[in-house]
Amino acid sequence: MALMTGEQYIESIRKLNTRIYMFGKQIPNAVDDPILRPSLNSVKMTYDLAQDPEYQELMTTTSHLTGKKINRFCHIHQSTKDLILKVKMQRLCGQKTAACFQRCVGMDAFNAVYATAYETDQAHGTHYFDNFKKYMEYVQEADLVVDGAMTDPKGDRGLAPHAQADEDLFLHVVERRPDGVVVRGAKAHQTGASNSHEILVMPTQAMKPEDKDYAIAFSVPIDAEGIFMIVGRQSCDTRKLEDGTMDRGNPCFGGMEALVIFDNVFVPNDRIFLNGESEFATGLVERFASYHRQSYGGCKVGVGDVLIGAAAVAADQNGVPKASHVKDKLIEMIHLNETLYSCGLACSSNGWQTAAGNYMVDTLLANVCKQNVTRFPYEIARLAEDIAGGIMVTCPSEADLNDPELGPYVEKYLQGVASVPTRDRLKIMRLIENLTLGTAAVGYRTESLHGAGSPQAQRIMISRQGDLAGKKALAKNIVGIE
Ligand code: SF4
Ligand code: FE
């Protein structure tokens, strides 16, 4: 098949027996649920755009494994150009959905596992790289969405995995069999879990030899026996259950996260990509984290484009597009957003080839990229709220606007410039609310802080790679200190 259409993707998700729980109840699937459907629509966009002749170069490429045309989200990067096109693709998807489109976690996991499996085999004579290449051929041919799963619940952050009071707080092997292993544990904050075909699990942090049962990477179908998920609540999520669409802010698209639980799940040998070689956990984690920190220089920029556009429309609707302070705020928002994009492009341009042959981002610059993402979207959101005005959080509901008696008053008193229908003005207010405080705030605001690792995780990487000793030597050299 190699390229699914958006509709084929939706039907493929409907066919799975994924166990999804939300608000204390099991739901039949993600396709027909009004709260989850917008998140599925966001992933569908990654298929729809790949069918569009205008976006072929960004959205599709040629598999180095099969020579066939594939979706770029299933690609193993073969050059720095691939890394750059990845970021551009993510900006495009962010612009089209104004939400998290979820498919990047799999792409970033593919590239991290690919390089690490090769190096583990070189050191240990294992066969993880062959396993993984076969797996990638399957993923590319079937055009699958894979949830790249890294974050364990972690319990007491001061204790190693094996030293936790509850041994399941890090996902681990509980049984070794001739044909595979059985694992137990959970992965938290799993982006797009209900919209995925597969889940690709990696360790969450550096591991010591005592933690070897926790140093495991593998993939299983998302509906494998023993896996279930509990969907995370989002601000304003139940607005999707109401009549009308205006109050949702973003009527069609959204993101989703879940706590995915592995309750004694069997993993066959050919789906194992790391198993006890604890010294390779660090590299795998750092690679995945760096790829995903690069990703944020694309996706958050695309969503930022929508937010800047919404703020500019709000200024037009309020009759103040020419006010110098409004113009300056919009310039500042663009400046901040393009700075993030520059970081995403820079760490891609400075990429390098791994021993396995795929391309890795410049990890220092990728971490600088994400560190900026922990700050700039907050300032962009603040400026958008500044331009929008307080009405973005005080305006009446769509039901009031539609009410035969109340509606005319809402229309009359919430009017901006006379030529703009009040409904259009309120739609833009709800969109800004959605991006800064509502369901999409998960993807744009708080995820900018914690997604792909919290700010401190980047600062650790920056301190390790910033070459302070080299910088000191430069200073001493200038003044002639030995
Ligand atoms: Fe992709 Fe961004 Fe969502 Fe991560 S947060 S999965 S990079 S859209
Ligand atoms: Fe994310």
Short mmCIF file of C-alpha atoms and ligand atoms in Angstrom, two decimals:
data_model
loop_
_atom_site.label_atom_id
_atom_site.label_comp_id
_atom_site.label_asym_id
_atom_site.label_seq_id
_atom_site.Cartn_x
_atom_site.Cartn_y
_atom_site.Cartn_z
CA MET A 1 0.00 0.00 0.00
CA ALA A 2 2.76 2.42 1.09
CA LEU A 3 0.41 5.46 1.19
CA MET A 4 -3.00 5.35 2.88
CA THR A 5 -5.64 7.97 2.23
CA GLY A 6 -7.07 9.85 5.19
CA GLU A 7 -10.28 7.84 4.99
CA GLN A 8 -8.38 4.54 4.88
CA TYR A 9 -6.49 5.66 7.96
CA ILE A 10 -9.72 6.38 9.85
CA GLU A 11 -11.14 2.99 8.94
CA SER A 12 -7.89 1.25 9.92
CA ILE A 13 -8.16 2.78 13.40
CA ARG A 14 -11.82 1.79 13.66
CA LYS A 15 -10.87 -1.85 13.03
CA LEU A 16 -8.47 -2.02 16.00
CA ASN A 17 -9.54 -3.37 19.37
CA THR A 18 -7.77 -0.62 21.30
CA ARG A 19 -8.92 -0.48 24.95
CA ILE A 20 -9.62 3.17 25.71
CA TYR A 21 -11.06 4.51 28.97
CA MET A 22 -12.26 8.07 29.52
CA PHE A 23 -14.32 9.62 32.34
CA GLY A 24 -14.40 6.22 34.06
CA LYS A 25 -15.91 4.34 31.13
CA GLN A 26 -14.58 2.24 28.28
CA ILE A 27 -15.32 3.77 24.89
CA PRO A 28 -15.68 1.64 21.75
CA ASN A 29 -13.07 3.48 19.64
CA ALA A 30 -11.47 6.85 19.00
CA VAL A 31 -13.22 7.28 15.65
CA ASP A 32 -16.78 7.86 16.81
CA ASP A 33 -16.10 9.58 20.11
CA PRO A 34 -16.83 13.33 19.97
CA ILE A 35 -14.06 14.18 22.45
CA LEU A 36 -11.37 12.12 20.73
CA ARG A 37 -12.42 12.59 17.11
CA PRO A 38 -10.75 16.00 16.65
CA SER A 39 -7.42 14.46 17.70
CA LEU A 40 -7.90 11.74 15.11
CA ASN A 41 -8.64 14.41 12.50
CA SER A 42 -5.26 16.00 13.25
CA VAL A 43 -3.44 12.73 12.49
CA LYS A 44 -5.62 12.26 9.41
CA MET A 45 -4.17 15.53 8.12
CA THR A 46 -0.75 13.84 7.86
CA TYR A 47 -2.35 11.42 5.38
CA ASP A 48 -4.47 13.99 3.52
CA LEU A 49 -1.52 16.32 2.91
CA ALA A 50 0.56 13.39 1.60
CA GLN A 51 -2.10 12.92 -1.10
CA ASP A 52 -1.99 16.59 -2.11
CA PRO A 53 0.21 17.25 -5.19
CA GLU A 54 1.21 20.63 -3.72
CA TYR A 55 2.94 19.04 -0.72
CA GLN A 56 4.63 15.99 -2.22
CA GLU A 57 8.19 17.06 -1.47
CA LEU A 58 7.42 17.86 2.16
CA MET A 59 5.03 15.06 2.98
CA THR A 60 6.45 12.10 1.04
CA THR A 61 9.85 10.66 0.25
CA THR A 62 11.53 7.46 -0.92
CA SER A 63 12.26 4.66 1.52
CA HIS A 64 15.96 3.78 1.70
CA LEU A 65 14.84 0.26 2.67
CA THR A 66 12.39 -0.54 -0.13
CA GLY A 67 12.87 2.21 -2.73
CA LYS A 68 9.13 2.89 -2.52
CA LYS A 69 7.31 6.15 -1.99
CA ILE A 70 6.37 6.59 1.67
CA ASN A 71 4.96 9.19 4.03
CA ARG A 72 7.80 11.27 5.52
CA PHE A 73 6.45 10.50 9.00
CA CYS A 74 7.67 6.90 8.42
CA HIS A 75 11.10 7.92 7.11
CA ILE A 76 14.62 7.19 8.35
CA HIS A 77 16.40 10.48 7.61
CA GLN A 78 19.06 10.07 4.92
CA SER A 79 20.51 13.60 4.82
CA THR A 80 20.47 16.99 6.49
CA LYS A 81 17.99 17.97 3.78
CA ASP A 82 15.65 15.29 5.14
CA LEU A 83 16.02 16.80 8.62
CA ILE A 84 15.17 20.25 7.26
CA LEU A 85 12.18 18.96 5.30
CA LYS A 86 10.94 17.22 8.45
CA VAL A 87 10.79 20.57 10.30
CA LYS A 88 9.08 22.25 7.35
CA MET A 89 6.53 19.43 7.18
CA GLN A 90 5.78 19.86 10.89
CA ARG A 91 5.27 23.61 10.48
CA LEU A 92 2.84 22.91 7.64
CA CYS A 93 0.90 20.36 9.71
CA GLY A 94 0.76 22.81 12.65
CA GLN A 95 -0.61 25.50 10.33
CA LYS A 96 -3.30 23.17 8.98
CA THR A 97 -4.48 21.80 12.33
CA ALA A 98 -3.57 24.41 14.99
CA ALA A 99 -3.07 21.36 17.20
CA CYS A 100 -0.69 18.50 17.96
CA PHE A 101 -0.87 16.07 15.02
CA GLN A 102 0.82 13.36 17.10
CA ARG A 103 2.62 11.38 14.43
CA CYS A 104 6.08 12.85 15.12
CA VAL A 105 6.72 10.84 18.28
CA GLY A 106 6.83 7.68 16.18
CA MET A 107 9.06 9.26 13.53
CA ASP A 108 11.48 10.48 16.19
CA ALA A 109 11.50 7.07 17.89
CA PHE A 110 12.19 5.32 14.55
CA ASN A 111 15.31 7.35 13.97
CA ALA A 112 16.58 7.05 17.55
CA VAL A 113 16.04 3.27 17.71
CA TYR A 114 17.51 2.74 14.22
CA ALA A 115 20.87 4.28 15.18
CA THR A 116 20.97 2.72 18.66
CA ALA A 117 20.03 -0.81 17.54
CA TYR A 118 22.92 -0.74 15.06
CA GLU A 119 25.43 0.34 17.70
CA THR A 120 24.13 -2.19 20.26
CA ASP A 121 24.59 -4.98 17.71
CA GLN A 122 28.16 -3.85 17.01
CA ALA A 123 29.01 -4.05 20.70
CA HIS A 124 27.06 -7.16 21.69
CA GLY A 125 26.57 -9.26 18.54
CA THR A 126 22.78 -8.98 18.93
CA HIS A 127 20.28 -8.78 16.03
CA TYR A 128 18.26 -5.73 16.96
CA PHE A 129 19.13 -3.78 13.82
CA ASP A 130 17.77 -6.53 11.52
CA ASN A 131 14.66 -6.76 13.71
CA PHE A 132 14.16 -3.03 13.46
CA LYS A 133 14.73 -2.76 9.72
CA LYS A 134 12.10 -5.46 9.15
CA TYR A 135 9.77 -3.61 11.47
CA MET A 136 10.33 -0.34 9.59
CA GLU A 137 9.57 -2.03 6.26
CA TYR A 138 6.26 -3.16 7.75
CA VAL A 139 5.48 0.31 9.14
CA GLN A 140 6.37 2.04 5.86
CA GLU A 141 4.50 -0.41 3.65
CA ALA A 142 1.34 -0.24 5.79
CA ASP A 143 1.76 3.56 6.37
CA LEU A 144 1.18 3.23 10.11
CA VAL A 145 0.99 5.66 13.01
CA VAL A 146 3.30 4.55 15.81
CA ASP A 147 3.19 5.99 19.30
CA GLY A 148 6.80 6.55 20.38
CA ALA A 149 6.60 5.82 24.11
CA MET A 150 9.33 7.00 26.44
CA THR A 151 8.09 8.60 29.66
CA ASP A 152 7.65 6.23 32.61
CA PRO A 153 5.66 7.35 35.68
CA LYS A 154 9.02 7.37 37.62
CA GLY A 155 7.62 7.34 41.19
CA ASP A 156 10.31 8.64 43.58
CA ARG A 157 12.51 10.72 41.27
CA GLY A 158 15.43 10.28 43.66
CA LEU A 159 15.52 6.48 43.22
CA ALA A 160 16.75 4.27 40.37
CA PRO A 161 14.19 2.09 38.56
CA HIS A 162 15.10 -1.11 40.44
CA ALA A 163 15.02 0.70 43.82
CA GLN A 164 11.42 1.99 43.60
CA ALA A 165 8.93 0.88 46.28
CA ASP A 166 6.71 -0.37 43.44
CA GLU A 167 8.79 -2.17 40.81
CA ASP A 168 6.30 -1.26 38.05
CA LEU A 169 6.89 2.49 38.20
CA PHE A 170 9.33 1.96 35.36
CA LEU A 171 8.25 -0.43 32.61
CA HIS A 172 10.25 -3.65 32.86
CA VAL A 173 10.63 -7.27 31.85
CA VAL A 174 8.85 -9.58 34.31
CA GLU A 175 9.37 -12.85 32.48
CA ARG A 176 11.86 -14.15 29.91
CA ARG A 177 10.69 -16.91 27.58
CA PRO A 178 12.40 -18.64 24.62
CA ASP A 179 10.08 -16.83 22.19
CA GLY A 180 10.10 -13.38 23.81
CA VAL A 181 9.54 -11.42 27.01
CA VAL A 182 6.60 -10.31 29.13
CA VAL A 183 6.61 -6.66 30.26
CA ARG A 184 4.71 -4.69 32.88
CA GLY A 185 4.51 -0.98 33.70
CA ALA A 186 3.10 2.16 32.14
CA LYS A 187 3.99 5.06 29.87
CA ALA A 188 2.62 8.48 30.78
CA HIS A 189 1.57 11.46 28.60
CA GLN A 190 1.33 9.28 25.50
CA THR A 191 0.60 11.61 22.61
CA GLY A 192 -1.80 10.14 20.07
CA ALA A 193 -2.02 6.74 21.78
CA SER A 194 -5.68 6.21 20.84
CA ASN A 195 -4.97 7.15 17.22
CA SER A 196 -1.98 4.83 16.75
CA HIS A 197 -1.67 1.37 15.22
CA GLU A 198 1.46 0.43 17.14
CA ILE A 199 3.40 1.51 20.21
CA LEU A 200 7.22 1.66 20.16
CA VAL A 201 8.54 1.57 23.72
CA MET A 202 11.94 2.92 24.79
CA PRO A 203 13.62 3.33 28.19
CA THR A 204 13.01 6.68 29.84
CA GLN A 205 16.45 7.53 31.28
CA ALA A 206 20.05 6.38 31.71
CA MET A 207 20.22 2.90 33.26
CA LYS A 208 22.84 1.07 35.32
CA PRO A 209 23.51 -2.70 35.04
CA GLU A 210 21.21 -3.26 38.08
CA ASP A 211 18.40 -1.79 35.96
CA LYS A 212 18.90 -4.16 33.05
CA ASP A 213 15.30 -5.44 33.17
CA TYR A 214 14.23 -1.84 32.60
CA ALA A 215 16.55 -1.31 29.62
CA ILE A 216 14.06 -2.59 27.07
CA ALA A 217 12.94 -1.29 23.67
CA PHE A 218 10.24 -3.04 21.65
CA SER A 219 7.11 -2.58 19.63
CA VAL A 220 3.68 -4.19 19.83
CA PRO A 221 0.29 -3.42 18.26
CA ILE A 222 -1.57 -0.84 20.34
CA ASP A 223 -4.40 -3.36 20.82
CA ALA A 224 -2.10 -6.16 22.00
CA GLU A 225 -3.47 -8.19 24.90
CA GLY A 226 -2.75 -6.50 28.24
CA ILE A 227 -2.52 -2.92 26.92
CA PHE A 228 -5.12 -0.31 27.85
CA MET A 229 -5.14 3.46 28.19
CA ILE A 230 -6.78 6.14 30.30
CA VAL A 231 -7.26 9.39 28.37
CA GLY A 232 -6.01 12.61 29.97
CA ARG A 233 -8.50 15.38 30.73
CA GLN A 234 -8.11 18.61 28.88
CA SER A 235 -9.39 22.03 29.80
CA CYS A 236 -12.80 22.63 28.17
CA ASP A 237 -12.91 19.08 26.70
CA THR A 238 -16.64 18.60 27.36
CA ARG A 239 -17.44 21.61 25.16
CA LYS A 240 -17.09 19.06 22.35
CA LEU A 241 -20.25 17.39 23.65
CA GLU A 242 -22.33 20.56 23.28
CA ASP A 243 -24.45 21.58 20.31
CA GLY A 244 -22.71 23.95 17.94
CA THR A 245 -18.99 24.31 17.29
CA MET A 246 -18.10 27.94 18.03
CA ASP A 247 -17.27 27.48 21.71
CA ARG A 248 -14.75 24.73 20.89
CA GLY A 249 -12.51 27.37 19.33
CA ASN A 250 -10.95 24.87 16.95
CA PRO A 251 -14.01 23.01 15.63
CA CYS A 252 -12.24 20.17 13.79
CA PHE A 253 -8.83 19.52 15.28
CA GLY A 254 -7.18 18.72 18.59
CA GLY A 255 -4.62 16.52 20.30
CA MET A 256 -4.80 13.79 22.91
CA GLU A 257 -2.61 12.21 25.58
CA ALA A 258 -3.15 9.08 27.65
CA LEU A 259 -1.65 6.99 30.40
CA VAL A 260 -0.91 3.69 28.66
CA ILE A 261 -0.76 0.66 30.92
CA PHE A 262 1.08 -2.57 30.06
CA ASP A 263 -0.44 -5.27 32.23
CA ASN A 264 1.79 -8.29 31.46
CA VAL A 265 2.18 -7.82 27.71
CA PHE A 266 3.99 -10.43 25.61
CA VAL A 267 6.63 -9.14 23.17
CA PRO A 268 7.95 -11.63 20.57
CA ASN A 269 11.72 -11.78 19.97
CA ASP A 270 11.57 -10.20 16.52
CA ARG A 271 9.96 -7.07 17.99
CA ILE A 272 12.70 -6.48 20.58
CA PHE A 273 15.26 -3.75 19.80
CA LEU A 274 17.11 -3.51 23.15
CA ASN A 275 17.01 -6.00 25.98
CA GLY A 276 19.26 -5.52 28.96
CA GLU A 277 22.17 -3.69 27.28
CA SER A 278 21.73 -0.94 29.85
CA GLU A 279 24.66 1.22 28.67
CA PHE A 280 22.79 1.94 25.43
CA ALA A 281 19.72 3.38 27.18
CA THR A 282 21.36 6.80 27.57
CA GLY A 283 22.11 7.18 23.87
CA LEU A 284 18.62 6.09 22.91
CA VAL A 285 17.02 8.56 25.31
CA GLU A 286 19.26 11.45 24.23
CA ARG A 287 18.65 10.76 20.56
CA PHE A 288 14.88 10.54 20.87
CA ALA A 289 14.80 13.64 23.06
CA SER A 290 16.98 15.61 20.65
CA TYR A 291 14.90 14.63 17.61
CA HIS A 292 11.74 15.61 19.43
CA ARG A 293 13.28 18.89 20.59
CA GLN A 294 14.05 19.59 16.92
CA SER A 295 10.40 18.73 16.11
CA TYR A 296 9.16 21.53 18.34
CA GLY A 297 10.99 24.01 16.10
CA GLY A 298 8.45 23.00 13.43
CA CYS A 299 5.12 22.04 15.01
CA LYS A 300 4.91 24.82 17.59
CA VAL A 301 5.89 27.35 14.93
CA GLY A 302 3.03 26.21 12.69
CA VAL A 303 0.54 26.49 15.55
CA GLY A 304 2.13 29.84 16.43
CA ASP A 305 1.43 31.01 12.87
CA VAL A 306 -2.28 30.37 13.47
CA LEU A 307 -2.22 32.17 16.82
CA ILE A 308 -0.44 35.20 15.36
CA GLY A 309 -2.95 35.22 12.51
CA ALA A 310 -5.84 35.05 14.99
CA ALA A 311 -4.42 37.99 16.97
CA ALA A 312 -4.05 40.02 13.77
CA VAL A 313 -7.65 39.23 12.76
CA ALA A 314 -8.80 40.24 16.27
CA ALA A 315 -7.01 43.58 15.82
CA ASP A 316 -8.78 44.10 12.48
CA GLN A 317 -12.14 43.21 14.01
CA ASN A 318 -11.54 45.66 16.86
CA GLY A 319 -10.66 48.41 14.41
CA VAL A 320 -7.08 48.82 15.64
CA PRO A 321 -4.87 47.24 12.95
CA LYS A 322 -3.00 50.52 12.50
CA ALA A 323 -2.34 51.24 16.19
CA SER A 324 1.45 51.33 16.50
CA HIS A 325 1.58 49.26 19.70
CA VAL A 326 -0.61 46.55 18.13
CA LYS A 327 1.61 46.44 15.04
CA ASP A 328 4.66 46.20 17.27
CA LYS A 329 3.18 43.33 19.29
CA LEU A 330 2.47 41.41 16.11
CA ILE A 331 6.05 42.02 14.93
CA GLU A 332 7.34 40.73 18.26
CA MET A 333 5.20 37.58 17.95
CA ILE A 334 6.52 36.93 14.44
CA HIS A 335 10.08 37.56 15.60
CA LEU A 336 9.75 35.05 18.45
CA ASN A 337 8.05 32.46 16.26
CA GLU A 338 10.64 32.72 13.48
CA THR A 339 13.43 32.47 16.08
CA LEU A 340 12.02 29.06 17.06
CA TYR A 341 11.90 28.05 13.40
CA SER A 342 15.49 29.20 12.93
CA CYS A 343 16.52 26.90 15.80
CA GLY A 344 14.66 23.98 14.23
CA LEU A 345 16.37 24.59 10.89
CA ALA A 346 19.79 25.21 12.44
CA CYS A 347 19.96 21.94 14.37
CA SER A 348 18.84 20.17 11.18
CA SER A 349 21.39 21.88 8.92
CA ASN A 350 24.15 20.96 11.37
CA GLY A 351 23.04 17.31 11.43
CA TRP A 352 25.48 14.44 11.03
CA GLN A 353 25.50 10.84 9.86
CA THR A 354 25.37 8.09 12.50
CA ALA A 355 27.25 4.78 12.24
CA ALA A 356 23.94 3.19 11.17
CA GLY A 357 23.75 5.63 8.24
CA ASN A 358 20.79 7.80 9.22
CA TYR A 359 21.08 11.47 10.10
CA MET A 360 21.05 12.89 13.60
CA VAL A 361 20.38 16.51 14.55
CA ASP A 362 22.98 18.74 16.23
CA THR A 363 22.03 17.90 19.82
CA LEU A 364 23.27 21.15 21.38
CA LEU A 365 21.25 23.25 18.95
CA ALA A 366 18.19 20.97 19.27
CA ASN A 367 18.27 21.49 23.03
CA VAL A 368 18.64 25.25 22.59
CA CYS A 369 15.65 25.05 20.22
CA LYS A 370 13.47 23.35 22.81
CA GLN A 371 14.70 25.59 25.64
CA ASN A 372 13.44 28.56 23.63
CA VAL A 373 10.16 26.71 23.04
CA THR A 374 9.71 26.54 26.83
CA ARG A 375 9.57 30.36 26.81
CA PHE A 376 8.57 31.99 23.55
CA PRO A 377 5.10 30.42 23.08
CA TYR A 378 4.21 31.83 26.52
CA GLU A 379 5.17 35.31 25.37
CA ILE A 380 3.41 34.83 22.04
CA ALA A 381 0.30 33.68 23.92
CA ARG A 382 0.56 36.67 26.30
CA LEU A 383 0.72 39.09 23.38
CA ALA A 384 -2.21 37.35 21.63
CA GLU A 385 -4.29 37.71 24.80
CA ASP A 386 -3.20 41.34 25.09
CA ILE A 387 -4.40 42.11 21.55
CA ALA A 388 -7.60 40.04 21.89
CA GLY A 389 -8.79 41.78 25.05
CA GLY A 390 -10.65 40.38 28.03
CA ILE A 391 -13.63 39.43 25.89
CA MET A 392 -11.77 36.20 24.96
CA VAL A 393 -12.57 34.89 28.44
CA THR A 394 -15.84 36.69 29.21
CA CYS A 395 -17.91 36.37 26.05
CA PRO A 396 -21.25 34.54 26.26
CA SER A 397 -21.72 31.08 24.78
CA GLU A 398 -22.83 30.14 21.29
CA ALA A 399 -26.15 29.07 22.83
CA ASP A 400 -26.73 32.67 23.97
CA LEU A 401 -25.79 33.97 20.56
CA ASN A 402 -28.30 31.57 18.97
CA ASP A 403 -31.08 32.33 21.46
CA PRO A 404 -33.95 34.26 19.83
CA GLU A 405 -34.23 36.68 22.75
CA LEU A 406 -30.63 36.99 23.98
CA GLY A 407 -28.92 36.67 20.60
CA PRO A 408 -29.74 40.16 19.31
CA TYR A 409 -28.26 41.68 22.49
CA VAL A 410 -25.07 39.61 22.18
CA GLU A 411 -24.87 40.66 18.51
CA LYS A 412 -25.41 44.31 19.31
CA TYR A 413 -23.13 44.76 22.30
CA LEU A 414 -20.25 42.55 21.26
CA GLN A 415 -19.95 44.11 17.84
CA GLY A 416 -16.49 45.33 16.83
CA VAL A 417 -16.13 47.20 13.53
CA ALA A 418 -19.57 47.41 11.91
CA SER A 419 -18.66 45.40 8.82
CA VAL A 420 -17.66 42.29 10.82
CA PRO A 421 -20.44 39.96 12.03
CA THR A 422 -20.28 39.54 15.81
CA ARG A 423 -20.25 35.76 15.32
CA ASP A 424 -16.98 36.01 13.37
CA ARG A 425 -15.44 38.12 16.09
CA LEU A 426 -16.44 35.59 18.74
CA LYS A 427 -15.11 32.69 16.66
CA ILE A 428 -11.67 34.31 16.67
CA MET A 429 -11.90 34.98 20.44
CA ARG A 430 -12.72 31.30 21.01
CA LEU A 431 -9.82 30.23 18.81
CA ILE A 432 -7.40 32.36 20.85
CA GLU A 433 -8.95 30.99 24.03
CA ASN A 434 -8.58 27.45 22.69
CA LEU A 435 -4.90 27.91 21.83
CA THR A 436 -3.94 29.64 25.06
CA LEU A 437 -6.30 28.22 27.70
CA GLY A 438 -8.48 25.51 26.15
CA THR A 439 -7.93 22.01 24.76
CA ALA A 440 -5.15 23.11 22.38
CA ALA A 441 -3.29 24.73 25.28
CA VAL A 442 -2.15 21.19 26.06
CA GLY A 443 -0.37 21.16 22.72
CA TYR A 444 0.71 24.78 22.49
CA ARG A 445 1.38 26.01 26.01
CA THR A 446 2.06 23.38 28.64
CA GLU A 447 3.44 20.94 26.08
CA SER A 448 5.87 23.65 25.01
CA LEU A 449 7.16 23.55 28.57
CA HIS A 450 7.13 19.83 29.36
CA GLY A 451 6.85 18.01 26.03
CA ALA A 452 10.12 16.42 24.80
CA GLY A 453 11.46 16.96 28.32
CA SER A 454 11.06 19.72 30.87
CA PRO A 455 13.31 22.82 30.75
CA GLN A 456 15.85 21.38 33.18
CA ALA A 457 16.43 18.36 30.92
CA GLN A 458 17.59 20.69 28.15
CA ARG A 459 19.76 22.70 30.53
CA ILE A 460 21.58 19.51 31.54
CA MET A 461 22.27 18.72 27.87
CA ILE A 462 23.31 22.32 27.19
CA SER A 463 25.71 22.26 30.15
CA ARG A 464 27.23 18.98 28.93
CA GLN A 465 27.68 20.12 25.36
CA GLY A 466 28.30 23.84 25.76
CA ASP A 467 32.11 23.31 26.00
CA LEU A 468 32.70 25.74 28.84
CA ALA A 469 36.32 24.52 29.15
CA GLY A 470 36.91 25.41 25.51
CA LYS A 471 35.40 28.82 26.06
CA LYS A 472 37.64 29.44 29.09
CA ALA A 473 40.66 28.49 27.01
CA LEU A 474 39.62 31.03 24.38
CA ALA A 475 39.43 33.79 26.98
CA LYS A 476 42.77 32.85 28.51
CA ASN A 477 44.37 32.71 25.11
CA ILE A 478 43.21 36.22 24.27
CA VAL A 479 44.92 37.69 27.37
CA GLY A 480 47.91 35.38 27.35
CA ILE A 481 47.18 33.23 30.44
CA GLU A 482 48.86 29.78 30.32
FE1 SF4 B 1 4.45 16.38 16.78
FE2 SF4 B 1 4.60 18.63 18.08
FE3 SF4 B 1 2.71 16.90 18.74
FE4 SF4 B 1 5.26 16.38 19.36
S1 SF4 B 1 4.01 18.06 20.14
S2 SF4 B 1 3.83 14.96 18.38
S3 SF4 B 1 6.32 17.33 17.61
S4 SF4 B 1 2.89 17.97 16.81
FE FE B 2 4.91 16.53 22.17
#
